[in-house]
mmCIF file of C-alpha atoms in Angstrom:
data_model
loop_
_atom_site.group_PDB
_atom_site.id
_atom_site.type_symbol
_atom_site.label_atom_id
_atom_site.label_comp_id
_atom_site.label_asym_id
_atom_site.label_seq_id
_atom_site.Cartn_x
_atom_site.Cartn_y
_atom_site.Cartn_z
ATOM 1 C CA UNK A 9 65.463 151.084 96.051
ATOM 2 C CA UNK A 10 68.185 149.868 93.471
ATOM 3 C CA UNK A 11 71.009 148.170 95.351
ATOM 4 C CA UNK A 12 74.300 147.038 94.492
ATOM 5 C CA UNK A 13 75.391 143.661 96.226
ATOM 6 C CA UNK A 14 78.412 143.342 98.659
ATOM 7 C CA UNK A 15 79.863 140.398 100.329
ATOM 8 C CA UNK A 16 79.229 139.570 103.922
ATOM 9 C CA UNK A 17 80.484 137.259 106.618
ATOM 10 C CA UNK A 18 78.899 133.964 107.636
ATOM 11 C CA UNK A 19 76.590 134.615 110.624
ATOM 12 C CA UNK A 20 78.162 134.036 114.082
ATOM 13 C CA UNK A 21 81.595 133.441 112.756
ATOM 14 C CA UNK A 22 83.669 136.028 114.360
ATOM 15 C CA UNK A 23 86.617 137.692 112.625
ATOM 16 C CA UNK A 24 89.895 136.702 113.947
ATOM 17 C CA UNK A 25 90.986 140.155 115.234
ATOM 18 C CA UNK A 26 88.090 140.293 117.714
ATOM 19 C CA UNK A 27 89.031 139.670 121.320
ATOM 20 C CA UNK A 28 88.515 136.058 122.347
ATOM 21 C CA UNK A 29 85.944 137.151 124.982
ATOM 22 C CA UNK A 30 83.535 137.686 121.930
ATOM 23 C CA UNK A 31 82.763 133.957 122.456
ATOM 24 C CA UNK A 32 81.142 134.731 125.927
ATOM 25 C CA UNK A 33 78.553 137.099 124.370
ATOM 26 C CA UNK A 34 75.131 135.339 124.474
ATOM 27 C CA UNK A 35 72.879 138.037 122.751
ATOM 28 C CA UNK A 36 72.144 136.759 119.273
ATOM 29 C CA UNK A 37 71.860 140.162 117.649
ATOM 30 C CA UNK A 38 75.291 141.091 119.132
ATOM 31 C CA UNK A 39 76.908 137.906 117.842
ATOM 32 C CA UNK A 40 75.452 138.484 114.439
ATOM 33 C CA UNK A 41 76.770 141.937 114.099
ATOM 34 C CA UNK A 42 79.991 141.258 115.512
ATOM 35 C CA UNK A 43 80.274 138.530 112.846
ATOM 36 C CA UNK A 44 80.183 141.229 110.243
ATOM 37 C CA UNK A 45 82.720 143.486 111.625
ATOM 38 C CA UNK A 46 85.639 144.063 109.263
ATOM 39 C CA UNK A 47 88.576 146.356 108.931
ATOM 40 C CA UNK A 48 89.405 148.907 106.315
ATOM 41 C CA UNK A 49 92.758 150.670 105.673
ATOM 42 C CA UNK A 50 92.399 154.379 106.487
ATOM 43 C CA UNK A 51 95.335 156.610 105.636
ATOM 44 C CA UNK A 52 95.715 158.784 108.858
ATOM 45 C CA UNK A 53 98.640 161.380 108.740
ATOM 46 C CA UNK A 54 100.675 159.306 106.396
ATOM 47 C CA UNK A 55 100.038 155.995 108.114
ATOM 48 C CA UNK A 56 97.582 153.114 107.370
ATOM 49 C CA UNK A 57 95.070 152.236 110.252
ATOM 50 C CA UNK A 58 93.148 149.113 109.759
ATOM 51 C CA UNK A 59 89.690 150.597 110.880
ATOM 52 C CA UNK A 60 86.765 148.591 112.136
ATOM 53 C CA UNK A 61 83.184 149.017 111.020
ATOM 54 C CA UNK A 62 80.100 147.149 109.757
ATOM 55 C CA UNK A 63 79.814 147.620 105.989
ATOM 56 C CA UNK A 64 76.464 147.585 104.205
ATOM 57 C CA UNK A 65 75.506 144.328 102.615
ATOM 58 C CA UNK A 66 74.419 146.397 99.479
ATOM 59 C CA UNK A 67 75.142 150.070 98.424
ATOM 60 C CA UNK A 68 72.162 152.274 97.835
ATOM 61 C CA UNK A 69 71.970 154.320 94.702
ATOM 62 C CA UNK A 70 69.024 156.634 95.384
ATOM 63 C CA UNK A 71 69.552 157.848 98.938
ATOM 64 C CA UNK A 72 72.289 159.122 101.293
ATOM 65 C CA UNK A 73 74.236 156.431 103.139
ATOM 66 C CA UNK A 74 73.270 156.373 106.905
ATOM 67 C CA UNK A 75 76.777 156.513 109.017
ATOM 68 C CA UNK A 76 76.165 155.217 112.613
ATOM 69 C CA UNK A 77 78.761 156.525 115.217
ATOM 70 C CA UNK A 78 78.606 155.165 119.027
ATOM 71 C CA UNK A 79 78.856 156.716 122.440
ATOM 72 C CA UNK A 80 81.944 157.364 124.676
ATOM 73 C CA UNK A 81 84.425 154.433 124.917
ATOM 74 C CA UNK A 82 81.960 152.150 123.119
ATOM 75 C CA UNK A 83 81.886 150.180 119.704
ATOM 76 C CA UNK A 84 79.626 149.622 116.714
ATOM 77 C CA UNK A 85 77.932 146.830 118.680
ATOM 78 C CA UNK A 86 75.788 149.528 120.227
ATOM 79 C CA UNK A 87 73.726 149.197 117.080
ATOM 80 C CA UNK A 88 73.092 145.625 117.220
ATOM 81 C CA UNK A 89 69.278 146.076 117.348
ATOM 82 C CA UNK A 90 68.741 149.091 115.209
ATOM 83 C CA UNK A 91 71.305 148.252 112.506
ATOM 84 C CA UNK A 92 69.250 145.378 110.947
ATOM 85 C CA UNK A 93 66.137 147.534 110.920
ATOM 86 C CA UNK A 94 67.656 150.043 108.943
ATOM 87 C CA UNK A 95 69.015 147.546 106.371
ATOM 88 C CA UNK A 96 65.591 146.043 106.170
ATOM 89 C CA UNK A 97 64.240 149.353 105.331
ATOM 90 C CA UNK A 98 66.626 149.467 102.227
ATOM 91 C CA UNK A 99 69.201 151.941 103.631
ATOM 92 C CA UNK A 100 72.756 151.748 102.990
ATOM 93 C CA UNK A 101 73.890 151.595 106.485
ATOM 94 C CA UNK A 102 77.448 151.707 107.944
ATOM 95 C CA UNK A 103 78.522 151.427 111.584
ATOM 96 C CA UNK A 104 81.801 152.924 112.209
ATOM 97 C CA UNK A 105 84.079 152.759 115.168
ATOM 98 C CA UNK A 106 85.601 156.159 116.358
ATOM 99 C CA UNK A 107 89.271 156.246 116.448
ATOM 100 C CA UNK A 108 90.664 154.900 119.786
ATOM 101 C CA UNK A 109 87.535 153.026 120.645
ATOM 102 C CA UNK A 110 85.965 149.919 119.065
ATOM 103 C CA UNK A 111 87.843 147.107 117.298
ATOM 104 C CA UNK A 112 90.485 149.137 115.011
ATOM 105 C CA UNK A 113 93.925 147.857 114.997
ATOM 106 C CA UNK A 114 95.996 150.550 117.036
ATOM 107 C CA UNK A 115 99.209 148.605 117.551
ATOM 108 C CA UNK A 116 101.100 151.469 116.169
ATOM 109 C CA UNK A 117 99.345 153.951 118.249
ATOM 110 C CA UNK A 118 98.226 157.074 116.706
ATOM 111 C CA UNK A 119 97.099 160.106 118.731
ATOM 112 C CA UNK A 120 93.501 159.827 119.626
ATOM 113 C CA UNK A 121 92.519 163.351 120.271
ATOM 114 C CA UNK A 122 89.649 164.905 118.902
ATOM 115 C CA UNK A 123 91.446 166.292 115.765
ATOM 116 C CA UNK A 124 92.702 162.847 115.026
ATOM 117 C CA UNK A 125 89.353 161.364 115.507
ATOM 118 C CA UNK A 126 87.862 163.942 113.269
ATOM 119 C CA UNK A 127 90.501 163.285 110.464
ATOM 120 C CA UNK A 128 90.228 159.485 110.696
ATOM 121 C CA UNK A 129 86.542 159.716 110.149
ATOM 122 C CA UNK A 130 87.060 162.161 107.145
ATOM 123 C CA UNK A 131 89.465 159.827 105.589
ATOM 124 C CA UNK A 132 87.453 156.665 106.116
ATOM 125 C CA UNK A 133 84.356 158.635 104.423
ATOM 126 C CA UNK A 134 86.548 159.925 101.574
ATOM 127 C CA UNK A 135 88.100 156.482 100.849
ATOM 128 C CA UNK A 136 85.265 154.090 101.440
ATOM 129 C CA UNK A 137 81.929 156.261 101.328
ATOM 130 C CA UNK A 138 82.543 159.280 99.225
ATOM 131 C CA UNK A 139 78.892 160.543 99.287
ATOM 132 C CA UNK A 140 77.227 163.092 101.527
ATOM 133 C CA UNK A 141 75.857 160.988 104.357
ATOM 134 C CA UNK A 142 73.135 161.085 107.282
ATOM 135 C CA UNK A 143 75.575 161.060 110.214
ATOM 136 C CA UNK A 144 74.041 159.607 113.455
ATOM 137 C CA UNK A 145 75.729 160.259 116.821
ATOM 138 C CA UNK A 146 74.398 159.029 120.156
ATOM 139 C CA UNK A 147 75.635 160.364 123.539
ATOM 140 C CA UNK A 148 79.179 161.553 123.087
ATOM 141 C CA UNK A 149 78.991 160.396 119.552
ATOM 142 C CA UNK A 150 76.688 163.510 119.148
ATOM 143 C CA UNK A 151 79.668 165.802 119.822
ATOM 144 C CA UNK A 152 81.803 163.933 117.331
ATOM 145 C CA UNK A 153 79.097 164.293 114.797
ATOM 146 C CA UNK A 154 78.654 167.995 115.408
ATOM 147 C CA UNK A 155 82.532 168.522 115.439
ATOM 148 C CA UNK A 156 82.718 166.677 112.009
ATOM 149 C CA UNK A 157 79.821 168.277 110.458
ATOM 150 C CA UNK A 158 80.966 171.813 111.151
ATOM 151 C CA UNK A 159 84.523 170.829 109.875
ATOM 152 C CA UNK A 160 83.404 168.987 106.850
ATOM 153 C CA UNK A 161 79.919 170.276 105.718
ATOM 154 C CA UNK A 162 80.561 168.602 102.323
ATOM 155 C CA UNK A 163 80.440 165.236 103.821
ATOM 156 C CA UNK A 164 77.246 165.563 105.821
ATOM 157 C CA UNK A 165 73.777 165.862 104.306
ATOM 158 C CA UNK A 166 71.795 165.665 107.636
ATOM 159 C CA UNK A 167 72.383 164.914 111.294
ATOM 160 C CA UNK A 168 70.783 162.668 113.808
ATOM 161 C CA UNK A 169 71.839 163.233 117.441
ATOM 162 C CA UNK A 170 70.588 160.942 120.176
ATOM 163 C CA UNK A 171 70.575 161.798 123.883
ATOM 164 C CA UNK A 172 73.325 164.190 122.862
ATOM 165 C CA UNK A 173 76.362 164.818 125.237
ATOM 166 C CA UNK A 174 77.337 168.094 123.753
ATOM 167 C CA UNK A 175 77.307 170.610 126.538
ATOM 168 C CA UNK A 176 80.155 169.275 128.717
ATOM 169 C CA UNK A 177 83.436 171.190 128.654
ATOM 170 C CA UNK A 178 85.622 168.180 127.461
ATOM 171 C CA UNK A 179 87.219 165.899 129.971
ATOM 172 C CA UNK A 180 87.378 168.720 132.395
ATOM 173 C CA UNK A 181 90.039 168.596 135.131
ATOM 174 C CA UNK A 182 90.984 165.126 134.207
ATOM 175 C CA UNK A 183 92.989 166.531 131.240
ATOM 176 C CA UNK A 184 95.360 167.971 134.023
ATOM 177 C CA UNK A 185 96.050 164.606 135.764
ATOM 178 C CA UNK A 186 99.421 163.149 135.900
ATOM 179 C CA UNK A 187 99.671 160.206 133.702
ATOM 180 C CA UNK A 188 99.855 157.533 136.442
ATOM 181 C CA UNK A 189 96.690 158.836 137.892
ATOM 182 C CA UNK A 190 95.101 159.027 134.404
ATOM 183 C CA UNK A 191 95.955 155.227 133.826
ATOM 184 C CA UNK A 192 94.509 154.528 137.300
ATOM 185 C CA UNK A 193 91.370 156.307 136.080
ATOM 186 C CA UNK A 194 90.947 154.341 132.994
ATOM 187 C CA UNK A 195 91.594 151.031 134.930
ATOM 188 C CA UNK A 196 88.373 151.925 137.090
ATOM 189 C CA UNK A 197 86.645 152.849 133.604
ATOM 190 C CA UNK A 198 87.424 149.353 132.453
ATOM 191 C CA UNK A 199 86.149 147.678 135.581
ATOM 192 C CA UNK A 200 83.073 145.326 135.456
ATOM 193 C CA UNK A 201 81.283 146.910 138.653
ATOM 194 C CA UNK A 202 81.326 150.442 136.969
ATOM 195 C CA UNK A 203 80.288 149.384 133.524
ATOM 196 C CA UNK A 204 77.276 147.205 135.128
ATOM 197 C CA UNK A 205 76.226 150.367 137.140
ATOM 198 C CA UNK A 206 76.464 152.530 134.176
ATOM 199 C CA UNK A 207 73.905 150.190 132.460
ATOM 200 C CA UNK A 208 71.720 150.491 135.570
ATOM 201 C CA UNK A 209 71.619 154.243 135.069
ATOM 202 C CA UNK A 210 71.453 153.961 131.188
ATOM 203 C CA UNK A 211 68.369 151.622 130.883
ATOM 204 C CA UNK A 212 64.833 151.229 132.383
ATOM 205 C CA UNK A 213 64.264 147.921 134.384
ATOM 206 C CA UNK A 214 67.095 145.940 132.612
ATOM 207 C CA UNK A 215 67.037 142.181 134.055
ATOM 208 C CA UNK A 216 70.048 141.058 135.736
ATOM 209 C CA UNK A 217 71.030 138.457 133.154
ATOM 210 C CA UNK A 218 70.634 140.917 130.232
ATOM 211 C CA UNK A 219 72.684 143.563 132.093
ATOM 212 C CA UNK A 220 75.573 140.968 132.741
ATOM 213 C CA UNK A 221 75.682 140.251 128.904
ATOM 214 C CA UNK A 222 75.273 143.824 127.799
ATOM 215 C CA UNK A 223 78.219 144.606 130.204
ATOM 216 C CA UNK A 224 80.426 142.034 128.574
ATOM 217 C CA UNK A 225 79.307 143.604 125.047
ATOM 218 C CA UNK A 226 80.284 147.061 126.002
ATOM 219 C CA UNK A 227 83.608 146.232 127.368
ATOM 220 C CA UNK A 228 84.673 143.797 124.754
ATOM 221 C CA UNK A 229 86.897 146.441 122.990
ATOM 222 C CA UNK A 230 88.728 147.080 126.315
ATOM 223 C CA UNK A 231 90.500 143.808 125.921
ATOM 224 C CA UNK A 232 92.826 145.277 123.535
ATOM 225 C CA UNK A 233 96.388 145.838 124.918
ATOM 226 C CA UNK A 234 96.181 149.269 123.409
ATOM 227 C CA UNK A 235 92.831 150.434 124.772
ATOM 228 C CA UNK A 236 94.252 152.157 128.028
ATOM 229 C CA UNK A 237 96.952 154.239 126.103
ATOM 230 C CA UNK A 238 94.287 155.476 123.680
ATOM 231 C CA UNK A 239 91.879 156.150 126.503
ATOM 232 C CA UNK A 240 94.620 158.207 128.555
ATOM 233 C CA UNK A 241 95.563 159.937 125.143
ATOM 234 C CA UNK A 242 92.150 161.011 124.740
ATOM 235 C CA UNK A 243 91.537 162.120 128.446
ATOM 236 C CA UNK A 244 94.780 164.134 128.534
ATOM 237 C CA UNK A 245 93.928 165.883 125.276
ATOM 238 C CA UNK A 246 90.873 167.558 126.866
ATOM 239 C CA UNK A 247 88.248 165.553 124.962
ATOM 240 C CA UNK A 248 85.141 167.226 123.002
ATOM 241 C CA UNK A 249 83.975 170.733 123.761
ATOM 242 C CA UNK A 250 81.479 171.544 120.950
ATOM 243 C CA UNK A 251 79.200 174.149 122.814
ATOM 244 C CA UNK A 252 80.628 176.857 120.484
ATOM 245 C CA UNK A 253 80.037 174.922 117.414
ATOM 246 C CA UNK A 254 76.326 174.143 117.693
ATOM 247 C CA UNK A 255 75.132 177.203 116.265
ATOM 248 C CA UNK A 256 77.330 176.729 113.271
ATOM 249 C CA UNK A 257 75.697 173.525 112.199
ATOM 250 C CA UNK A 258 74.112 174.114 108.837
ATOM 251 C CA UNK A 259 72.656 170.734 108.298
ATOM 252 C CA UNK A 260 68.978 169.771 109.114
ATOM 253 C CA UNK A 261 69.100 167.870 112.313
ATOM 254 C CA UNK A 262 66.860 165.434 113.963
ATOM 255 C CA UNK A 263 67.128 165.055 117.608
ATOM 256 C CA UNK A 264 66.070 161.824 119.445
ATOM 257 C CA UNK A 265 65.814 161.603 123.216
ATOM 258 C CA UNK A 266 64.733 159.202 125.848
ATOM 259 C CA UNK A 267 62.133 160.668 127.979
ATOM 260 C CA UNK A 268 63.376 159.014 131.222
ATOM 261 C CA UNK A 269 67.200 159.689 130.418
ATOM 262 C CA UNK A 270 68.927 159.689 133.908
ATOM 263 C CA UNK A 271 72.393 160.406 132.411
ATOM 264 C CA UNK A 272 71.838 163.462 130.511
ATOM 265 C CA UNK A 273 68.827 165.647 131.686
ATOM 266 C CA UNK A 274 65.801 165.970 129.222
ATOM 267 C CA UNK A 275 66.203 169.910 129.589
ATOM 268 C CA UNK A 276 69.090 169.726 127.594
ATOM 269 C CA UNK A 277 67.366 168.302 124.684
ATOM 270 C CA UNK A 278 65.191 171.543 124.657
ATOM 271 C CA UNK A 279 68.126 173.639 125.168
ATOM 272 C CA UNK A 280 69.869 171.772 122.069
ATOM 273 C CA UNK A 281 66.831 172.193 119.646
ATOM 274 C CA UNK A 282 66.810 175.836 120.576
ATOM 275 C CA UNK A 283 70.518 176.446 119.747
ATOM 276 C CA UNK A 284 70.724 174.512 116.304
ATOM 277 C CA UNK A 285 69.612 176.556 113.402
ATOM 278 C CA UNK A 286 67.256 173.929 111.955
ATOM 279 C CA UNK A 287 66.384 171.008 114.254
ATOM 280 C CA UNK A 288 63.402 168.996 115.289
ATOM 281 C CA UNK A 289 63.146 167.104 118.594
ATOM 282 C CA UNK A 290 61.371 163.677 118.958
ATOM 283 C CA UNK A 291 61.221 162.057 122.359
ATOM 284 C CA UNK A 292 60.841 158.378 122.875
ATOM 285 C CA UNK A 293 58.657 157.436 125.914
ATOM 286 C CA UNK A 294 59.668 154.924 128.612
ATOM 287 C CA UNK A 295 63.237 155.175 127.443
ATOM 288 C CA UNK A 296 66.497 155.803 129.028
ATOM 289 C CA UNK A 297 69.929 157.171 127.691
ATOM 290 C CA UNK A 298 70.440 154.910 124.710
ATOM 291 C CA UNK A 299 67.102 154.747 122.731
ATOM 292 C CA UNK A 300 68.697 152.789 119.791
ATOM 293 C CA UNK A 301 69.625 149.949 122.277
ATOM 294 C CA UNK A 302 66.387 150.070 124.273
ATOM 295 C CA UNK A 303 63.750 151.067 121.628
ATOM 296 C CA UNK A 304 65.193 150.080 118.252
ATOM 297 C CA UNK A 305 61.925 150.003 116.468
ATOM 298 C CA UNK A 306 61.102 153.542 117.321
ATOM 299 C CA UNK A 307 64.717 154.983 116.494
ATOM 300 C CA UNK A 308 64.821 153.068 113.264
ATOM 301 C CA UNK A 309 61.482 154.437 112.218
ATOM 302 C CA UNK A 310 62.485 157.989 113.170
ATOM 303 C CA UNK A 311 65.689 157.672 111.087
ATOM 304 C CA UNK A 312 64.038 156.127 108.107
ATOM 305 C CA UNK A 313 61.465 158.907 107.954
ATOM 306 C CA UNK A 314 63.988 161.477 108.486
ATOM 307 C CA UNK A 315 66.027 160.115 105.531
ATOM 308 C CA UNK A 316 63.074 159.716 103.250
ATOM 309 C CA UNK A 317 61.253 163.121 104.173
ATOM 310 C CA UNK A 318 62.838 165.179 101.267
ATOM 311 C CA UNK A 319 62.144 162.499 98.747
ATOM 312 C CA UNK A 320 58.563 162.446 99.723
ATOM 313 C CA UNK A 321 58.389 166.125 99.732
ATOM 314 C CA UNK A 322 59.694 166.428 96.111
ATOM 315 C CA UNK A 323 57.341 163.613 95.040
ATOM 316 C CA UNK A 324 54.515 165.544 96.539
ATOM 317 C CA UNK A 325 55.772 168.738 94.790
ATOM 318 C CA UNK A 326 55.739 166.876 91.543
ATOM 319 C CA UNK A 327 52.432 165.503 91.870
ATOM 320 C CA UNK A 328 50.818 168.819 92.829
ATOM 321 C CA UNK A 329 52.706 170.635 89.641
ATOM 322 C CA UNK A 330 51.253 167.523 87.299
ATOM 323 C CA UNK A 331 47.763 167.951 88.878
ATOM 324 C CA UNK A 332 48.015 171.776 88.483
ATOM 325 C CA UNK A 333 48.678 171.189 84.730
ATOM 326 C CA UNK A 334 45.777 168.899 84.428
ATOM 327 C CA UNK A 335 43.440 171.372 86.127
ATOM 328 C CA UNK A 336 44.385 174.286 83.986
ATOM 329 C CA UNK A 337 45.166 172.999 80.462
ATOM 330 C CA UNK A 338 43.549 176.095 78.639
ATOM 331 C CA UNK A 339 45.851 178.383 80.558
ATOM 332 C CA UNK A 340 48.877 176.373 79.558
ATOM 333 C CA UNK A 341 47.679 176.037 75.929
ATOM 334 C CA UNK A 342 46.979 179.739 75.728
ATOM 335 C CA UNK A 343 50.371 180.902 76.748
ATOM 336 C CA UNK A 344 51.896 178.434 74.141
ATOM 337 C CA UNK A 345 49.672 179.751 71.388
ATOM 338 C CA UNK A 346 50.599 183.411 72.054
ATOM 339 C CA UNK A 347 54.182 182.771 72.222
ATOM 340 C CA UNK A 348 53.927 180.996 68.713
ATOM 341 C CA UNK A 349 52.075 183.831 67.320
ATOM 342 C CA UNK A 350 54.515 186.371 68.685
ATOM 343 C CA UNK A 351 57.381 184.503 67.167
ATOM 344 C CA UNK A 352 55.718 183.684 64.059
ATOM 345 C CA UNK A 353 56.857 186.768 61.903
ATOM 346 C CA UNK A 354 60.503 185.950 62.792
ATOM 347 C CA UNK A 355 60.288 182.236 62.337
ATOM 348 C CA UNK A 356 58.179 182.335 59.009
ATOM 349 C CA UNK A 357 58.593 185.703 57.407
ATOM 350 C CA UNK A 358 56.045 186.771 54.789
ATOM 351 C CA UNK A 359 57.216 186.370 51.061
#
């Protein structure tokens, strides 16, 4: 695949805007991906937001870019294991932090409701990617992906939804909380015990030492002073409610689901594939809620195959056409001779 080179940061040298707690991370894959996080200017409602993402080392020229979102209150570091596999497969791969989460600079805090998150992603795509993409959304990121694909179909070639949280009715009753209670709620959300327990639910048989490190990775972005304000703003706005948009998705969609997901029922995977107009379901065995973290090789292969399937089909169609021409040369030749003979009196009139 032809590629155009782009610059990259030295491995394990963290950008200065990351919280200092990044130094405590032990996972080498997380450290490596964190060293590649950069901020790009994105125009959001007339203001520039320095927006965090992992850019591709190289820009692909023959296939759609793959753009990776993340789940609720998370960051691009979710993709620490799968991202390098996608790059190794030759895909132009972006990992983007959704507005209000991740490592973007929000000192001048914009609204972090669904409309703002959608507009932010569109402006980032328009300014820095500007080609129809394969948009990948895990967990609540799947709701963000559906909302975006329906709103901006010209920007999305295909969708990949992973253990999709798309049937919840937004943030529910939390949207009606008084602000002091909302801030108390997000303080609990930030707490180490809760995030540790969520990992116990999300993954199968996670060793204690790994869970401790993964909890630190998952809460790194919460260290910013604006994190609580952004989280409360999203909560009180009502959050994502995309149930009514699912049937309006026009793009071909791959659904990936961990067979042992304890967070979102496997039955909802079957419901989702039934409601999407053009979807395929692939289940990952012995896997929980985040297959791209737990089974990165499986997820990378599914995405790579999904990205390249049209190319392979076009190649096969072309080969079949050429084979048909070789098998029936007389038929092709006869049609040509008949056409020439029919046109001959017009092209070469008798003297």
